Structure formats: C-alpha cells, structure tokens
PDB file of C-alpha atoms in Angstrom:
ATOM      1  CA  MET A   1     111.772 100.477 119.694  1.00 53.00           C
ATOM      2  CA  PRO A   2     110.810 104.114 120.417  1.00 63.00           C
ATOM      3  CA  VAL A   3     109.940 106.229 117.404  1.00 72.00           C
ATOM      4  CA  GLN A   4     112.590 108.869 116.801  1.00 80.00           C
ATOM      5  CA  PHE A   5     111.794 112.529 116.167  1.00 86.00           C
ATOM      6  CA  ARG A   6     112.746 113.757 112.687  1.00 90.00           C
ATOM      7  CA  ASP A   7     114.151 117.227 112.064  1.00 92.00           C
ATOM      8  CA  TYR A   8     112.570 118.138 108.739  1.00 95.00           C
ATOM      9  CA  TYR A   9     114.201 121.563 108.650  1.00 95.00           C
ATOM     10  CA  GLN A  10     117.603 119.929 108.825  1.00 94.00           C
ATOM     11  CA  THR A  11     116.629 117.471 106.078  1.00 95.00           C
ATOM     12  CA  LEU A  12     115.822 120.310 103.662  1.00 95.00           C
ATOM     13  CA  GLY A  13     118.658 122.521 104.888  1.00 95.00           C
ATOM     14  CA  VAL A  14     116.378 125.426 105.817  1.00 95.00           C
ATOM     15  CA  SER A  15     115.654 127.345 109.014  1.00 94.00           C
ATOM     16  CA  LYS A  16     112.447 127.558 111.037  1.00 93.00           C
ATOM     17  CA  THR A  17     112.005 131.134 109.807  1.00 93.00           C
ATOM     18  CA  SER A  18     112.197 130.167 106.129  1.00 95.00           C
ATOM     19  CA  THR A  19     109.300 131.232 103.932  1.00 95.00           C
ATOM     20  CA  GLN A  20     107.154 128.735 102.018  1.00 94.00           C
ATOM     21  CA  ASP A  21     108.837 129.845  98.783  1.00 92.00           C
ATOM     22  CA  GLU A  22     112.289 129.210 100.292  1.00 95.00           C
ATOM     23  CA  ILE A  23     111.186 125.755 101.474  1.00 95.00           C
ATOM     24  CA  LYS A  24     109.789 124.935  98.031  1.00 92.00           C
ATOM     25  CA  SER A  25     113.003 126.092  96.362  1.00 92.00           C
ATOM     26  CA  ALA A  26     115.128 123.982  98.736  1.00 95.00           C
ATOM     27  CA  PHE A  27     112.964 120.926  98.062  1.00 94.00           C
ATOM     28  CA  ARG A  28     113.214 121.306  94.295  1.00 91.00           C
ATOM     29  CA  LYS A  29     116.970 121.702  94.404  1.00 92.00           C
ATOM     30  CA  LEU A  30     117.470 118.591  96.560  1.00 92.00           C
ATOM     31  CA  ALA A  31     114.799 116.554  94.756  1.00 90.00           C
ATOM     32  CA  ARG A  32     116.432 117.145  91.382  1.00 87.00           C
ATOM     33  CA  LYS A  33     119.812 116.178  92.839  1.00 88.00           C
ATOM     34  CA  PHE A  34     118.587 112.935  94.415  1.00 88.00           C
ATOM     35  CA  HIS A  35     115.842 111.884  92.012  1.00 82.00           C
ATOM     36  CA  PRO A  36     116.425 108.141  91.398  1.00 77.00           C
ATOM     37  CA  ASP A  37     116.040 108.554  87.634  1.00 72.00           C
ATOM     38  CA  THR A  38     119.045 110.861  87.360  1.00 71.00           C
ATOM     39  CA  ALA A  39     121.290 110.061  90.355  1.00 69.00           C
ATOM     40  CA  GLU A  40     124.323 107.799  89.882  1.00 72.00           C
ATOM     41  CA  ASP A  41     123.904 105.871  93.156  1.00 75.00           C
ATOM     42  CA  LYS A  42     120.241 104.967  92.724  1.00 73.00           C
ATOM     43  CA  LYS A  43     119.789 103.004  95.969  1.00 76.00           C
ATOM     44  CA  THR A  44     121.208 105.760  98.186  1.00 81.00           C
ATOM     45  CA  ALA A  45     119.380 108.402  96.164  1.00 85.00           C
ATOM     46  CA  GLU A  46     116.048 106.590  96.518  1.00 83.00           C
ATOM     47  CA  GLU A  47     116.211 106.626 100.331  1.00 86.00           C
ATOM     48  CA  LYS A  48     117.371 110.242 100.393  1.00 90.00           C
ATOM     49  CA  PHE A  49     114.614 111.209  97.972  1.00 89.00           C
ATOM     50  CA  LYS A  50     112.013 109.655 100.303  1.00 89.00           C
ATOM     51  CA  GLU A  51     113.389 111.621 103.265  1.00 92.00           C
ATOM     52  CA  ILE A  52     113.269 114.848 101.258  1.00 94.00           C
ATOM     53  CA  ASN A  53     109.703 114.123 100.140  1.00 92.00           C
ATOM     54  CA  GLU A  54     108.548 113.404 103.678  1.00 92.00           C
ATOM     55  CA  ALA A  55     110.101 116.629 104.961  1.00 94.00           C
ATOM     56  CA  TYR A  56     108.416 118.645 102.205  1.00 94.00           C
ATOM     57  CA  GLU A  57     105.106 116.840 102.755  1.00 91.00           C
ATOM     58  CA  VAL A  58     105.113 118.450 106.220  1.00 93.00           C
ATOM     59  CA  LEU A  59     106.938 121.761 105.797  1.00 95.00           C
ATOM     60  CA  GLY A  60     105.322 122.468 102.425  1.00 93.00           C
ATOM     61  CA  ASP A  61     101.858 122.251 103.998  1.00 92.00           C
ATOM     62  CA  PRO A  62     101.190 125.271 106.289  1.00 93.00           C
ATOM     63  CA  GLU A  63      98.751 123.279 108.446  1.00 92.00           C
ATOM     64  CA  LYS A  64     101.103 120.328 108.949  1.00 91.00           C
ATOM     65  CA  ARG A  65     104.031 122.690 109.471  1.00 93.00           C
ATOM     66  CA  ALA A  66     102.158 124.583 112.200  1.00 92.00           C
ATOM     67  CA  LYS A  67     101.378 121.329 114.024  1.00 88.00           C
ATOM     68  CA  TYR A  68     104.972 120.153 113.664  1.00 90.00           C
ATOM     69  CA  ASP A  69     106.343 123.471 114.974  1.00 90.00           C
ATOM     70  CA  GLU A  70     103.891 123.570 117.886  1.00 87.00           C
ATOM     71  CA  LEU A  71     104.632 120.077 119.179  1.00 81.00           C
ATOM     72  CA  GLY A  72     108.308 119.816 118.246  1.00 77.00           C
ATOM     73  CA  ALA A  73     110.346 117.034 119.836  1.00 69.00           C
ATOM     74  CA  ASN A  74     107.539 116.551 122.404  1.00 66.00           C
ATOM     75  CA  TRP A  75     105.121 115.558 119.631  1.00 60.00           C
ATOM     76  CA  GLN A  76     103.831 112.472 121.465  1.00 57.00           C
ATOM     77  CA  GLN A  77     102.511 114.523 124.389  1.00 55.00           C
ATOM     78  CA  GLY A  78     100.659 117.084 122.328  1.00 48.00           C
ATOM     79  CA  GLY A  79      96.942 117.524 123.027  1.00 42.00           C
ATOM     80  CA  TYR A  80      96.593 114.744 125.603  1.00 43.00           C
ATOM     81  CA  ALA A  81      96.477 114.523 129.374  1.00 42.00           C
ATOM     82  CA  PRO A  82      99.393 112.620 130.944  1.00 45.00           C
ATOM     83  CA  PRO A  83      98.983 108.831 130.602  1.00 47.00           C
ATOM     84  CA  PRO A  84      98.010 106.711 133.621  1.00 50.00           C
ATOM     85  CA  GLN A  85     100.902 105.599 135.812  1.00 52.00           C
ATOM     86  CA  GLY A  86     102.775 102.661 134.315  1.00 53.00           C
ATOM     87  CA  GLN A  87     101.549 103.248 130.747  1.00 49.00           C
ATOM     88  CA  THR A  88     103.286 104.759 127.738  1.00 48.00           C
ATOM     89  CA  TRP A  89     101.674 107.381 125.500  1.00 42.00           C
ATOM     90  CA  GLN A  90     100.996 104.721 122.835  1.00 47.00           C
ATOM     91  CA  GLN A  91      99.436 102.345 125.373  1.00 47.00           C
ATOM     92  CA  ALA A  92      97.159 105.009 126.829  1.00 46.00           C
ATOM     93  CA  TYR A  93      96.063 106.712 123.629  1.00 44.00           C
ATOM     94  CA  GLY A  94      96.776 104.205 120.877  1.00 45.00           C
ATOM     95  CA  ARG A  95      98.740 106.530 118.586  1.00 42.00           C
ATOM     96  CA  GLY A  96      99.267 104.100 115.764  1.00 41.00           C
ATOM     97  CA  GLY A  97      98.486 101.223 118.107  1.00 41.00           C
ATOM     98  CA  ASP A  98      96.553  98.056 118.412  1.00 41.00           C
ATOM     99  CA  ALA A  99      94.299  97.046 121.275  1.00 39.00           C
ATOM    100  CA  GLY A 100      96.258  97.219 124.487  1.00 40.00           C
ATOM    101  CA  GLY A 101      98.641  99.769 123.043  1.00 43.00           C
ATOM    102  CA  ALA A 102     100.619  97.661 120.547  1.00 52.00           C
ATOM    103  CA  GLU A 103     102.108  99.750 117.777  1.00 63.00           C
ATOM    104  CA  PHE A 104     102.132  98.965 114.067  1.00 71.00           C
ATOM    105  CA  HIS A 105     105.535  99.388 112.443  1.00 73.00           C
ATOM    106  CA  PHE A 106     105.516  99.579 108.655  1.00 79.00           C
ATOM    107  CA  GLY A 107     108.155  99.067 106.015  1.00 80.00           C
ATOM    108  CA  GLY A 108     108.007  99.834 102.323  1.00 81.00           C
ATOM    109  CA  THR A 109     105.370 102.587 102.543  1.00 85.00           C
ATOM    110  CA  GLY A 110     107.842 105.386 101.804  1.00 84.00           C
ATOM    111  CA  PHE A 111     107.105 107.153 105.105  1.00 85.00           C
ATOM    112  CA  SER A 112     108.813 106.862 108.469  1.00 84.00           C
ATOM    113  CA  ASP A 113     107.056 105.662 111.622  1.00 79.00           C
ATOM    114  CA  PHE A 114     107.403 109.211 112.958  1.00 83.00           C
ATOM    115  CA  PHE A 115     105.387 110.648 110.068  1.00 86.00           C
ATOM    116  CA  GLU A 116     102.764 107.909 110.259  1.00 78.00           C
ATOM    117  CA  GLN A 117     102.194 108.327 113.974  1.00 76.00           C
ATOM    118  CA  MET A 118     102.094 112.124 113.851  1.00 80.00           C
ATOM    119  CA  PHE A 119     100.171 112.641 110.610  1.00 78.00           C
ATOM    120  CA  GLY A 120      99.063 109.265 109.282  1.00 65.00           C
ATOM    121  CA  GLY A 121      95.985 108.561 111.402  1.00 53.00           C
ATOM    122  CA  ARG A 122      96.645 104.844 111.665  1.00 53.00           C
ATOM    123  CA  ARG A 123      93.578 103.955 113.713  1.00 50.00           C
ATOM    124  CA  GLY A 124      90.271 103.632 111.954  1.00 48.00           C
ATOM    125  CA  GLY A 125      86.714 102.593 112.728  1.00 45.00           C
ATOM    126  CA  GLY A 126      85.567  99.730 114.937  1.00 44.00           C
ATOM    127  CA  PHE A 127      86.020  98.892 118.603  1.00 42.00           C
ATOM    128  CA  SER A 128      88.645  96.832 120.332  1.00 40.00           C
ATOM    129  CA  ARG A 129      89.088  95.804 123.929  1.00 40.00           C
ATOM    130  CA  GLY A 130      91.939  97.002 126.045  1.00 37.00           C
ATOM    131  CA  PHE A 131      91.679 100.634 124.923  1.00 39.00           C
ATOM    132  CA  SER A 132      91.870 102.723 128.082  1.00 37.00           C
ATOM    133  CA  GLY A 133      89.247 105.301 128.958  1.00 42.00           C
ATOM    134  CA  GLY A 134      86.822 103.564 131.275  1.00 43.00           C
ATOM    135  CA  TYR A 135      84.501 101.973 128.707  1.00 45.00           C
ATOM    136  CA  ASP A 136      82.429  99.033 129.873  1.00 46.00           C
ATOM    137  CA  PHE A 137      82.249  96.314 127.239  1.00 50.00           C
ATOM    138  CA  ASP A 138      80.043  93.246 127.401  1.00 57.00           C
ATOM    139  CA  ASP A 139      81.445  89.741 127.000  1.00 61.00           C
ATOM    140  CA  GLY A 140      80.434  89.340 123.350  1.00 72.00           C
ATOM    141  CA  PRO A 141      82.891  89.279 120.478  1.00 84.00           C
ATOM    142  CA  SER A 142      84.115  92.596 119.170  1.00 88.00           C
ATOM    143  CA  ARG A 143      85.708  93.389 115.836  1.00 88.00           C
ATOM    144  CA  GLY A 144      89.248  94.692 115.817  1.00 86.00           C
ATOM    145  CA  GLN A 145      89.960  98.235 114.737  1.00 85.00           C
ATOM    146  CA  ASP A 146      90.851  99.115 111.179  1.00 88.00           C
ATOM    147  CA  VAL A 147      94.334 100.534 110.726  1.00 86.00           C
ATOM    148  CA  GLU A 148      95.524 103.050 108.137  1.00 85.00           C
ATOM    149  CA  ALA A 149      98.959 103.890 106.827  1.00 84.00           C
ATOM    150  CA  ASP A 150     100.022 106.252 104.056  1.00 87.00           C
ATOM    151  CA  LEU A 151     101.613 104.697 100.970  1.00 89.00           C
ATOM    152  CA  LEU A 152     103.937 107.045  99.117  1.00 89.00           C
ATOM    153  CA  VAL A 153     103.545 106.482  95.365  1.00 91.00           C
ATOM    154  CA  SER A 154     105.602 108.133  92.646  1.00 89.00           C
ATOM    155  CA  LEU A 155     103.889 109.635  89.620  1.00 90.00           C
ATOM    156  CA  GLU A 156     105.723 107.089  87.489  1.00 89.00           C
ATOM    157  CA  GLU A 157     104.103 104.285  89.533  1.00 90.00           C
ATOM    158  CA  ALA A 158     100.680 105.907  89.181  1.00 90.00           C
ATOM    159  CA  PHE A 159     101.232 106.231  85.437  1.00 90.00           C
ATOM    160  CA  HIS A 160     102.503 102.741  84.710  1.00 90.00           C
ATOM    161  CA  GLY A 161     101.151 100.780  87.684  1.00 91.00           C
ATOM    162  CA  SER A 162     103.479  98.705  89.881  1.00 92.00           C
ATOM    163  CA  THR A 163     103.767  96.302  92.772  1.00 93.00           C
ATOM    164  CA  ARG A 164     105.245  97.074  96.181  1.00 89.00           C
ATOM    165  CA  GLN A 165     106.506  94.891  99.009  1.00 90.00           C
ATOM    166  CA  ILE A 166     104.871  96.116 102.232  1.00 88.00           C
ATOM    167  CA  SER A 167     105.916  94.755 105.605  1.00 86.00           C
ATOM    168  CA  PHE A 168     104.570  95.391 109.076  1.00 82.00           C
ATOM    169  CA  ARG A 169     104.740  94.055 112.590  1.00 79.00           C
ATOM    170  CA  ARG A 170     102.618  94.615 115.655  1.00 73.00           C
ATOM    171  CA  GLY A 171     104.226  96.055 118.769  1.00 67.00           C
ATOM    172  CA  ASP A 172     107.599  94.687 119.833  1.00 64.00           C
ATOM    173  CA  THR A 173     107.015  91.200 118.444  1.00 67.00           C
ATOM    174  CA  GLY A 174     109.658  89.827 116.127  1.00 71.00           C
ATOM    175  CA  LYS A 175     107.098  88.541 113.634  1.00 80.00           C
ATOM    176  CA  ILE A 176     107.134  90.516 110.397  1.00 85.00           C
ATOM    177  CA  GLN A 177     104.399  90.024 107.815  1.00 85.00           C
ATOM    178  CA  THR A 178     105.092  90.908 104.199  1.00 89.00           C
ATOM    179  CA  TYR A 179     102.588  91.413 101.396  1.00 87.00           C
ATOM    180  CA  THR A 180     102.886  92.209  97.720  1.00 91.00           C
ATOM    181  CA  VAL A 181     100.565  95.118  97.066  1.00 91.00           C
ATOM    182  CA  LYS A 182      99.407  95.961  93.549  1.00 93.00           C
ATOM    183  CA  ILE A 183      99.311  99.657  92.712  1.00 92.00           C
ATOM    184  CA  PRO A 184      96.959  99.914  89.727  1.00 90.00           C
ATOM    185  CA  ARG A 185      97.663 102.142  86.748  1.00 90.00           C
ATOM    186  CA  GLY A 186      95.724 105.384  87.105  1.00 88.00           C
ATOM    187  CA  VAL A 187      95.465 105.225  90.915  1.00 90.00           C
ATOM    188  CA  ARG A 188      94.392 108.566  92.403  1.00 89.00           C
ATOM    189  CA  GLU A 189      95.686 110.332  95.474  1.00 89.00           C
ATOM    190  CA  GLY A 190      93.479 109.572  98.460  1.00 89.00           C
ATOM    191  CA  GLN A 191      92.402 106.147  97.205  1.00 90.00           C
ATOM    192  CA  ARG A 192      92.816 103.284  99.652  1.00 92.00           C
ATOM    193  CA  ILE A 193      94.093  99.771  99.092  1.00 91.00           C
ATOM    194  CA  ARG A 194      92.500  97.264 101.474  1.00 91.00           C
ATOM    195  CA  LEU A 195      94.213  94.289 103.074  1.00 89.00           C
ATOM    196  CA  ALA A 196      91.320  92.408 104.642  1.00 90.00           C
ATOM    197  CA  GLY A 197      91.796  91.095 108.163  1.00 88.00           C
ATOM    198  CA  GLN A 198      95.241  92.634 108.666  1.00 84.00           C
ATOM    199  CA  GLY A 199      94.242  95.341 111.138  1.00 83.00           C
ATOM    200  CA  SER A 200      93.898  95.060 114.912  1.00 84.00           C
ATOM    201  CA  GLU A 201      92.953  91.655 116.249  1.00 83.00           C
ATOM    202  CA  GLY A 202      89.383  91.117 117.379  1.00 84.00           C
ATOM    203  CA  GLN A 203      88.443  90.196 120.940  1.00 84.00           C
ATOM    204  CA  GLY A 204      86.298  87.386 122.274  1.00 84.00           C
ATOM    205  CA  GLY A 205      86.297  85.595 118.948  1.00 85.00           C
ATOM    206  CA  GLY A 206      85.574  88.723 116.929  1.00 87.00           C
ATOM    207  CA  GLU A 207      87.090  89.163 113.480  1.00 90.00           C
ATOM    208  CA  SER A 208      90.172  91.275 112.896  1.00 87.00           C
ATOM    209  CA  GLY A 209      89.945  94.743 111.431  1.00 88.00           C
ATOM    210  CA  ASP A 210      91.332  95.674 108.033  1.00 89.00           C
ATOM    211  CA  LEU A 211      94.524  97.423 107.011  1.00 88.00           C
ATOM    212  CA  TYR A 212      94.095 100.309 104.584  1.00 90.00           C
ATOM    213  CA  LEU A 213      96.963 101.808 102.615  1.00 91.00           C
ATOM    214  CA  ARG A 214      96.070 105.374 101.665  1.00 90.00           C
ATOM    215  CA  ILE A 215      97.686 106.659  98.463  1.00 91.00           C
ATOM    216  CA  LYS A 216      99.848 109.773  98.749  1.00 90.00           C
ATOM    217  CA  PHE A 217     101.580 111.052  95.636  1.00 91.00           C
ATOM    218  CA  GLN A 218     105.283 111.666  95.909  1.00 88.00           C
ATOM    219  CA  LYS A 219     106.111 115.325  95.323  1.00 88.00           C
ATOM    220  CA  HIS A 220     107.827 115.812  91.980  1.00 87.00           C
ATOM    221  CA  PRO A 221     110.623 118.376  91.544  1.00 86.00           C
ATOM    222  CA  ASP A 222     109.359 119.486  88.128  1.00 86.00           C
ATOM    223  CA  TYR A 223     105.569 119.542  88.128  1.00 89.00           C
ATOM    224  CA  GLU A 224     102.437 119.430  90.247  1.00 90.00           C
ATOM    225  CA  VAL A 225      99.327 117.295  90.000  1.00 92.00           C
ATOM    226  CA  GLN A 226      95.900 118.871  89.460  1.00 91.00           C
ATOM    227  CA  GLY A 227      93.406 116.045  89.189  1.00 89.00           C
ATOM    228  CA  GLU A 228      94.522 114.103  86.109  1.00 91.00           C
ATOM    229  CA  ASP A 229      96.574 117.019  84.750  1.00 94.00           C
ATOM    230  CA  LEU A 230     100.250 117.761  85.258  1.00 95.00           C
ATOM    231  CA  VAL A 231     101.347 121.394  85.539  1.00 96.00           C
ATOM    232  CA  TYR A 232     104.943 122.308  84.761  1.00 94.00           C
ATOM    233  CA  GLU A 233     106.603 125.670  85.431  1.00 93.00           C
ATOM    234  CA  LEU A 234     108.437 126.485  82.214  1.00 94.00           C
ATOM    235  CA  GLU A 235     111.201 128.991  82.842  1.00 94.00           C
ATOM    236  CA  ILE A 236     111.879 130.998  79.681  1.00 95.00           C
ATOM    237  CA  PRO A 237     114.659 133.583  79.258  1.00 94.00           C
ATOM    238  CA  ALA A 238     113.264 136.977  78.345  1.00 93.00           C
ATOM    239  CA  TYR A 239     114.859 136.882  74.886  1.00 92.00           C
ATOM    240  CA  ASP A 240     113.187 133.546  74.065  1.00 94.00           C
ATOM    241  CA  ALA A 241     109.854 134.919  75.241  1.00 95.00           C
ATOM    242  CA  VAL A 242     110.278 137.868  72.868  1.00 93.00           C
ATOM    243  CA  LEU A 243     111.749 136.046  69.862  1.00 94.00           C
ATOM    244  CA  GLY A 244     110.214 132.574  70.300  1.00 95.00           C
ATOM    245  CA  ALA A 245     112.047 129.279  70.783  1.00 95.00           C
ATOM    246  CA  ASP A 246     111.745 125.497  70.696  1.00 96.00           C
ATOM    247  CA  VAL A 247     112.035 123.880  74.136  1.00 95.00           C
ATOM    248  CA  GLU A 248     111.870 120.374  75.595  1.00 94.00           C
ATOM    249  CA  LEU A 249     109.458 119.360  78.347  1.00 94.00           C
ATOM    250  CA  PRO A 250     109.983 116.470  80.812  1.00 91.00           C
ATOM    251  CA  THR A 251     106.776 114.433  80.547  1.00 92.00           C
ATOM    252  CA  LEU A 252     106.198 111.056  82.195  1.00 89.00           C
ATOM    253  CA  GLU A 253     106.822 109.408  78.814  1.00 89.00           C
ATOM    254  CA  GLY A 254     110.081 111.199  78.112  1.00 88.00           C
ATOM    255  CA  ARG A 255     111.034 114.498  76.521  1.00 91.00           C
ATOM    256  CA  ALA A 256     108.479 116.348  74.393  1.00 94.00           C
ATOM    257  CA  ARG A 257     109.123 119.357  72.169  1.00 95.00           C
ATOM    258  CA  LEU A 258     107.133 122.577  72.412  1.00 96.00           C
ATOM    259  CA  HIS A 259     107.311 125.699  70.253  1.00 96.00           C
ATOM    260  CA  VAL A 260     107.146 128.869  72.339  1.00 96.00           C
ATOM    261  CA  PRO A 261     105.788 131.563  70.030  1.00 96.00           C
ATOM    262  CA  PRO A 262     107.219 135.109  69.881  1.00 96.00           C
ATOM    263  CA  GLY A 263     105.685 137.489  72.388  1.00 94.00           C
ATOM    264  CA  THR A 264     104.951 134.840  75.033  1.00 96.00           C
ATOM    265  CA  GLN A 265     103.708 136.367  78.286  1.00 96.00           C
ATOM    266  CA  SER A 266     104.437 135.262  81.832  1.00 94.00           C
ATOM    267  CA  GLY A 267     101.658 132.936  83.032  1.00 95.00           C
ATOM    268  CA  GLN A 268     100.680 131.862  79.530  1.00 96.00           C
ATOM    269  CA  ARG A 269      99.681 128.173  79.430  1.00 96.00           C
ATOM    270  CA  PHE A 270     100.579 125.673  76.744  1.00 97.00           C
ATOM    271  CA  ARG A 271      98.722 122.364  76.586  1.00 96.00           C
ATOM    272  CA  LEU A 272      99.995 118.990  75.504  1.00 95.00           C
ATOM    273  CA  SER A 273      96.798 116.984  75.173  1.00 94.00           C
ATOM    274  CA  GLY A 274      96.734 113.493  76.629  1.00 93.00           C
ATOM    275  CA  LYS A 275     100.155 113.760  78.278  1.00 93.00           C
ATOM    276  CA  GLY A 276      98.900 113.766  81.860  1.00 93.00           C
ATOM    277  CA  LEU A 277      97.944 110.947  84.221  1.00 92.00           C
ATOM    278  CA  PRO A 278      95.546 108.128  83.306  1.00 90.00           C
ATOM    279  CA  GLY A 279      91.971 108.947  84.257  1.00 81.00           C
ATOM    280  CA  ARG A 280      88.722 107.104  84.653  1.00 76.00           C
ATOM    281  CA  GLY A 281      87.541 105.225  81.599  1.00 75.00           C
ATOM    282  CA  GLY A 282      91.028 105.108  80.111  1.00 75.00           C
ATOM    283  CA  ALA A 283      91.168 108.811  79.169  1.00 86.00           C
ATOM    284  CA  ARG A 284      94.365 110.752  79.846  1.00 91.00           C
ATOM    285  CA  GLY A 285      94.723 114.120  81.480  1.00 93.00           C
ATOM    286  CA  ASN A 286      96.750 116.927  79.925  1.00 95.00           C
ATOM    287  CA  PHE A 287     100.221 118.331  80.468  1.00 96.00           C
ATOM    288  CA  TYR A 288     100.296 122.118  80.938  1.00 97.00           C
ATOM    289  CA  ALA A 289     103.450 124.186  80.656  1.00 96.00           C
ATOM    290  CA  VAL A 290     103.040 127.560  82.373  1.00 96.00           C
ATOM    291  CA  ALA A 291     105.496 130.216  81.180  1.00 96.00           C
ATOM    292  CA  SER A 292     107.650 131.935  83.784  1.00 95.00           C
ATOM    293  CA  ILE A 293     109.813 134.678  82.258  1.00 94.00           C
ATOM    294  CA  THR A 294     113.307 134.956  83.733  1.00 92.00           C
ATOM    295  CA  VAL A 295     115.771 137.832  83.544  1.00 90.00           C
ATOM    296  CA  PRO A 296     119.501 137.939  84.381  1.00 88.00           C
ATOM    297  CA  LYS A 297     120.112 138.324  88.130  1.00 87.00           C
ATOM    298  CA  ASN A 298     123.549 139.902  87.730  1.00 90.00           C
ATOM    299  CA  PRO A 299     123.734 141.401  84.227  1.00 89.00           C
ATOM    300  CA  SER A 300     127.107 142.512  82.940  1.00 92.00           C
ATOM    301  CA  ASP A 301     127.754 146.065  81.820  1.00 91.00           C
ATOM    302  CA  ALA A 302     127.445 144.966  78.196  1.00 92.00           C
ATOM    303  CA  GLU A 303     124.083 143.300  78.910  1.00 89.00           C
ATOM    304  CA  LYS A 304     122.831 146.399  80.726  1.00 90.00           C
ATOM    305  CA  ALA A 305     123.770 148.538  77.726  1.00 93.00           C
ATOM    306  CA  ILE A 306     121.763 146.278  75.396  1.00 90.00           C
ATOM    307  CA  TRP A 307     118.779 146.264  77.752  1.00 89.00           C
ATOM    308  CA  LYS A 308     118.954 150.074  77.855  1.00 91.00           C
ATOM    309  CA  GLN A 309     118.871 150.197  74.072  1.00 91.00           C
ATOM    310  CA  LEU A 310     115.805 147.964  74.091  1.00 88.00           C
ATOM    311  CA  ALA A 311     114.177 150.169  76.700  1.00 88.00           C
ATOM    312  CA  ASP A 312     114.858 153.286  74.622  1.00 90.00           C
ATOM    313  CA  LEU A 313     113.400 151.617  71.522  1.00 88.00           C
ATOM    314  CA  SER A 314     110.243 150.643  73.451  1.00 82.00           C
ATOM    315  CA  ARG A 315     109.551 154.124  74.786  1.00 79.00           C
TER     316      ARG A 315
END
C-alpha cells in the first residue's frame, strides 16, 4: 500500500507562514487537550496525541521543517534521479526498503510510515543483493542490511519503564511479525533497542541483518528534557511575583508544591532535587521551574488605574 503524505500544518491547525513560537503554542494547546492522562476518551486521545507529536517533531525542528517544506507532497522524488523504467522509487533507492525494494511497515512505534520513510533512516549498515546501482557482487554469502525505525516513548514510559507491542511486515506480504519490546526504566533519547536477525534477509546463505528501534522522546506539553533534567515554564501573574505565592508543579510523580518568594524575577530558576528522569547509576535528575511573569492582556479600566498607582509609587 502506498505511503500517504501527511499535512502536518493541518494537524496543528497552523499555516505555512507561522512562526516557530506560533507552532509551539499550537502544539501545547492541542497536546494539553488530547493528553491521554487528562482526556475523557483515552483511546481516541492517544492516537490524536501521537499525530500531534509527530507533526511537532517535524515543524518544531527548523531543519526538518525546511526539508518537509522543500519536498512537499513530492517527498519521495526529492534528491534522486528518476528511477529506472519499471521500478518504483522504493525499489530503486530502498527508502525504508529491503533488498529488492521491499518496504518495512511498522506498527506500534508511535510514528507513521510517512515519517519513518522521510526522516527515520530505516536502512543501516551492511550489504544486500538486489540493490540497484550497478554493483558487481561475487557469489559468496552476504549479510542482510540492518534496519532502523524510531520508537516514540513518553516521558512516563522512560520514568517507569514499560513494554510495547511492535509489529512489522516486509513489503506487500501479508505476514505480520509481532514482538514484545522492553523499554527499560531510565532509557535515554537516542538509545537503540536491538532485535537480532530481524532486519533485511541475507543472500546466498548469509545471515539476516538486525532491526534497531531508536528511542525518541514524545514531546510533552508542559516541560522539556535537558539530559536527565526536566525544565518547566512556570507562568506567574505579576502580583504573585511581587507578593510571593505557593504554586503546584506537574512532576512525573504527581503534583509538587513550590513556594515562590516575593520579588521573583522573570527567568529565575527553582530546583526540585531528584524530581527529574532516572540517570545512570540510579541517580535522578532535577526538576527546574523557570519563572515567566505574565501580565493582563486586556486590563479593565479599574486594573489600569491600580497599575498607574503602582507606577506612580515606584517612580
């Protein structure tokens, strides 16, 4: 089945001229609405949340966004000469394919086939026969190519550890193979999980390549990952920044209380030690709340009068 183009701008409800800040804001709004932990219809929300994450994975990255915009709906033809007569783009250039042009179709990774073939880099090291380009192979056995796919992992899964059902099939065959993959607690973005012998088939009696699942962290609507630390943008009304307040923070272990002292400045960082992701050796990273001072967008006349009094007192 042909891989369908995905309109990521439509998914996030933004235009092609939207700024990175506008795209980030749209993602956060939708991600909070459809986050499986808070949505009423969890099954529908989970699929929608994955679509939103995939769209932001591309549009939120200037390099990926530029590639996506440049190739557009003709993404399969980008950067290659036309394929030989009688061959498809996958058969000629192996985008996500096996020897002879067979594609790998994955299920349970959290990403669509479109994303994997455009950005996933499914082919790895090793040689396989049947790959076009005029190479002259001898008659000895050759090892099949390794194959890579991205595995979208939530921060909750990285924190607690989990198992995932991963399925895949080669080309247009009806045979679907399913594996239970263990995601260890404390897994890091960029790590790879290896399924030995599940890559491209070898030729002439050669062994099969391996399948590698490369960890990609799901984007979170509330905070960002920096190594083992979590960084949260804490929006504080101006009056709380001046007078001080007690606030709640959404950590991976539930709500945590933080006292914001009087006179808090925008950009000031507050640390909750050991509330980040698990690290090497069992140590935990930290949770940082970074203050962002907010002011009324449309103050009433009464509010303006009070702000003017404050301004006069400060002069």
